[in-house]
Short mmCIF file of C-alpha atoms and ligand atoms in Angstrom, two decimals:
data_model
loop_
_atom_site.label_atom_id
_atom_site.label_comp_id
_atom_site.label_asym_id
_atom_site.label_seq_id
_atom_site.Cartn_x
_atom_site.Cartn_y
_atom_site.Cartn_z
CA MET A 1 42.40 102.54 69.33
CA THR A 2 44.15 105.36 67.53
CA PHE A 3 47.59 105.69 65.96
CA ASP A 4 49.30 109.00 65.16
CA ASP A 5 52.31 110.18 63.16
CA GLY A 6 52.27 107.60 60.35
CA PRO A 7 52.24 106.20 57.85
CA ASP A 8 55.67 104.71 58.39
CA PRO A 9 56.96 102.07 55.96
CA SER A 10 58.70 100.16 58.76
CA TRP A 11 56.03 100.25 61.45
CA THR A 12 52.58 100.79 59.96
CA PRO A 13 52.59 97.37 58.23
CA ARG A 14 53.46 95.69 61.53
CA ILE A 15 50.70 97.54 63.35
CA LEU A 16 48.27 96.52 60.58
CA GLU A 17 49.35 92.89 60.97
CA ALA A 18 48.90 93.06 64.73
CA LEU A 19 45.41 94.54 64.34
CA ASP A 20 44.53 91.93 61.74
CA ARG A 21 45.56 89.12 64.10
CA VAL A 22 43.09 90.30 66.74
CA GLY A 23 40.39 91.36 64.26
CA VAL A 24 40.27 95.01 65.28
CA ARG A 25 39.76 98.09 63.14
CA ALA A 26 41.37 101.31 64.33
CA THR A 27 41.85 104.96 63.39
CA PHE A 28 45.09 106.35 61.94
CA PHE A 29 45.77 110.09 62.16
CA VAL A 30 48.28 110.62 59.39
CA ILE A 31 50.85 113.27 58.54
CA ALA A 32 49.76 114.34 55.04
CA PRO A 33 53.17 114.44 53.28
CA LEU A 34 53.95 110.96 54.63
CA ALA A 35 50.58 109.73 53.38
CA LEU A 36 51.41 111.05 49.90
CA GLU A 37 54.85 109.45 50.03
CA HIS A 38 53.47 106.08 51.16
CA ARG A 39 50.09 106.10 49.44
CA GLN A 40 50.15 102.33 48.91
CA LEU A 41 50.39 101.90 52.66
CA VAL A 42 47.42 104.23 53.11
CA ALA A 43 45.46 102.21 50.55
CA GLU A 44 46.28 99.00 52.44
CA THR A 45 45.17 100.63 55.69
CA LEU A 46 41.82 101.58 54.17
CA ASP A 47 41.41 98.19 52.47
CA ALA A 48 41.78 96.54 55.87
CA GLY A 49 38.79 98.56 57.10
CA HIS A 50 40.63 101.11 59.21
CA GLU A 51 39.95 104.85 59.21
CA VAL A 52 42.54 107.29 57.91
CA GLU A 53 42.06 110.76 59.36
CA PHE A 54 43.98 114.04 59.50
CA HIS A 55 46.84 114.84 61.88
CA CYS A 56 48.77 117.65 60.16
CA THR A 57 50.99 118.71 57.30
CA GLU A 58 53.76 120.16 59.46
CA HIS A 59 53.86 118.68 62.98
CA VAL A 60 53.71 121.93 64.97
CA ARG A 61 51.86 123.20 68.04
CA HIS A 62 48.93 125.44 67.14
CA THR A 63 49.92 127.75 69.98
CA ARG A 64 53.26 128.39 68.27
CA ARG A 65 51.81 129.35 64.88
CA SER A 66 49.36 131.96 63.67
CA ARG A 67 45.81 130.97 62.84
CA ARG A 68 46.52 131.79 59.21
CA LYS A 69 49.54 129.46 59.12
CA ILE A 70 47.52 126.58 60.54
CA GLU A 71 44.70 127.27 58.09
CA VAL A 72 47.18 126.98 55.22
CA ASP A 73 48.70 123.84 56.78
CA THR A 74 45.27 122.27 57.12
CA CYS A 75 44.15 123.28 53.63
CA GLU A 76 47.29 121.78 52.08
CA GLY A 77 47.04 118.62 54.15
CA LEU A 78 43.41 118.01 53.27
CA GLN A 79 44.10 118.64 49.58
CA ALA A 80 46.95 116.15 49.68
CA LEU A 81 44.78 113.52 51.37
CA ARG A 82 41.88 114.14 48.98
CA SER A 83 44.28 113.65 46.06
CA ILE A 84 44.74 110.06 47.24
CA GLY A 85 41.07 109.48 47.90
CA ILE A 86 40.77 110.27 51.59
CA GLY A 87 38.14 112.66 52.92
CA PRO A 88 38.95 113.17 56.60
CA ARG A 89 36.20 113.97 59.07
CA LEU A 90 38.31 113.86 62.22
CA TRP A 91 41.32 115.95 63.20
CA ARG A 92 43.78 115.21 65.93
CA THR A 93 46.06 118.21 66.22
CA PRO A 94 49.78 117.67 66.89
CA TRP A 95 50.28 116.76 70.57
CA GLY A 96 46.57 117.43 70.97
CA VAL A 97 47.48 121.09 71.43
CA ARG A 98 44.72 123.57 70.60
CA ALA A 99 44.87 127.32 70.24
CA PRO A 100 41.81 129.42 71.14
CA TRP A 101 40.84 129.41 67.43
CA THR A 102 41.50 125.71 66.66
CA GLN A 103 37.84 124.70 67.08
CA GLU A 104 36.73 127.40 64.63
CA VAL A 105 39.32 126.30 62.07
CA ALA A 106 38.13 122.72 62.44
CA GLU A 107 34.54 123.79 61.80
CA ASP A 108 35.58 125.85 58.79
CA PHE A 109 37.12 122.73 57.25
CA GLY A 110 34.26 120.43 58.27
CA LEU A 111 36.45 118.55 60.72
CA ARG A 112 35.66 117.32 64.19
CA LEU A 113 38.46 117.56 66.76
CA ALA A 114 39.45 114.20 68.19
CA SER A 115 41.12 113.87 71.56
CA TRP A 116 42.02 110.79 73.64
CA SER A 117 41.32 109.55 77.14
CA ALA A 118 44.15 107.04 77.64
CA ASP A 119 47.68 108.00 76.66
CA THR A 120 50.09 105.06 76.35
CA LYS A 121 53.04 107.48 76.09
CA ASP A 122 54.51 104.89 73.75
CA TRP A 123 56.72 107.57 72.19
CA ARG A 124 58.89 107.41 75.31
CA GLY A 125 59.87 103.82 74.56
CA ASP A 126 58.09 102.36 77.60
CA THR A 127 57.60 98.60 77.84
CA VAL A 128 54.27 96.88 77.28
CA PRO A 129 53.68 96.23 81.03
CA GLU A 130 54.46 99.88 81.80
CA MET A 131 52.04 101.11 79.16
CA LEU A 132 49.28 98.67 80.09
CA GLY A 133 49.68 99.50 83.77
CA ARG A 134 49.36 103.20 83.03
CA ILE A 135 46.24 103.04 80.90
CA GLU A 136 44.40 100.12 82.51
CA PRO A 137 42.48 102.27 85.03
CA LEU A 138 41.36 104.48 82.12
CA LEU A 139 39.97 101.71 79.91
CA GLY A 140 36.24 101.23 79.48
CA GLN A 141 33.31 102.04 77.22
CA GLY A 142 34.12 105.13 75.17
CA SER A 143 37.80 105.25 76.05
CA VAL A 144 40.11 106.44 73.27
CA VAL A 145 43.66 105.07 73.39
CA LEU A 146 46.53 107.09 71.93
CA MET A 147 49.42 105.23 70.29
CA HIS A 148 51.89 105.95 67.48
CA ASP A 149 52.75 103.99 64.34
CA GLY A 150 55.51 106.42 63.42
CA LEU A 151 58.31 108.34 65.06
CA GLY A 152 57.11 111.91 65.37
CA PRO A 153 59.14 114.89 66.53
CA GLY A 154 60.22 114.41 70.14
CA ALA A 155 59.94 110.60 70.07
CA ARG A 156 62.39 109.12 72.55
CA ARG A 157 62.64 105.76 70.84
CA THR A 158 64.09 104.43 67.61
CA GLY A 159 61.27 102.02 66.73
CA CYS A 160 57.66 101.13 67.46
CA GLU A 161 58.18 97.48 68.51
CA GLU A 162 56.54 98.01 71.87
CA THR A 163 53.46 99.55 70.27
CA VAL A 164 53.21 96.56 67.93
CA ALA A 165 53.55 94.27 70.96
CA LEU A 166 50.95 96.26 72.93
CA VAL A 167 48.11 95.69 70.47
CA GLU A 168 47.30 92.10 71.40
CA PRO A 169 47.34 92.40 75.23
CA LEU A 170 45.49 95.73 75.03
CA VAL A 171 42.71 94.21 72.95
CA ALA A 172 42.56 91.22 75.30
CA ARG A 173 42.17 93.57 78.28
CA LEU A 174 39.48 95.60 76.53
CA ARG A 175 37.54 92.43 75.69
CA GLU A 176 37.82 91.28 79.32
CA LEU A 177 36.15 94.56 80.19
CA GLY A 178 33.38 93.84 77.71
CA CYS A 179 34.58 96.44 75.20
CA GLU A 180 34.96 95.82 71.48
CA PRO A 181 37.25 98.40 69.83
CA THR A 182 35.78 100.28 66.87
CA PRO A 183 37.21 103.01 64.66
CA LEU A 184 36.74 106.40 66.27
CA GLY A 185 34.53 107.80 63.51
CA VAL A 186 32.17 104.85 63.91
CA ALA A 187 32.06 105.36 67.68
CA VAL A 188 31.48 109.11 67.32
CA GLY A 189 28.76 108.48 64.75
CA GLU A 190 26.98 106.13 67.14
CA GLN A 191 27.11 108.74 69.89
CA GLU A 192 25.50 111.23 67.54
CA VAL A 193 22.74 108.75 66.75
CA GLU A 194 22.16 108.11 70.46
CA ALA A 195 22.03 111.83 71.18
ZN1 ZN B 201 51.74 113.58 66.37
#
């Protein structure tokens, strides 16, 4: 289970509470300036056993910027995160958009690109049944679910209530399928070991 576009002082704590209630650890892809601004929230996220990984500094599509601009963006973002004790290993680019050079930039910074396999489209403000119905056929071992604990650019909702409310039924459904959610880095690490 992954959450993008935070940390958000209104919504991240509620997502953390929801995850705590079901005993699940997840992965948060943060916007670096927000992480600096809300470093206590980042510390609480880490303390609860979740992963904090890199999303971006400026939330822009790689295809709309030069490679050099994204390199600077990434360098600044990683420096900011390191200054508050986070050493990201995973990188989810804004909107998952990649330019032809994105993979090389990731390698240069020692990051592994992280995609998803089940998109809740929670940013549209859909209801829990709508979101569950959409992703249910995509859930299973190795599935990566995309959600948001903040309101990124283009969000068509004014809050993340439905994402908070989705956590419990989503985890219940995953457990019915015999899946136990783990942070993405842990799952990726296991795959490497198996390979
Ligand atoms: Zn985003």
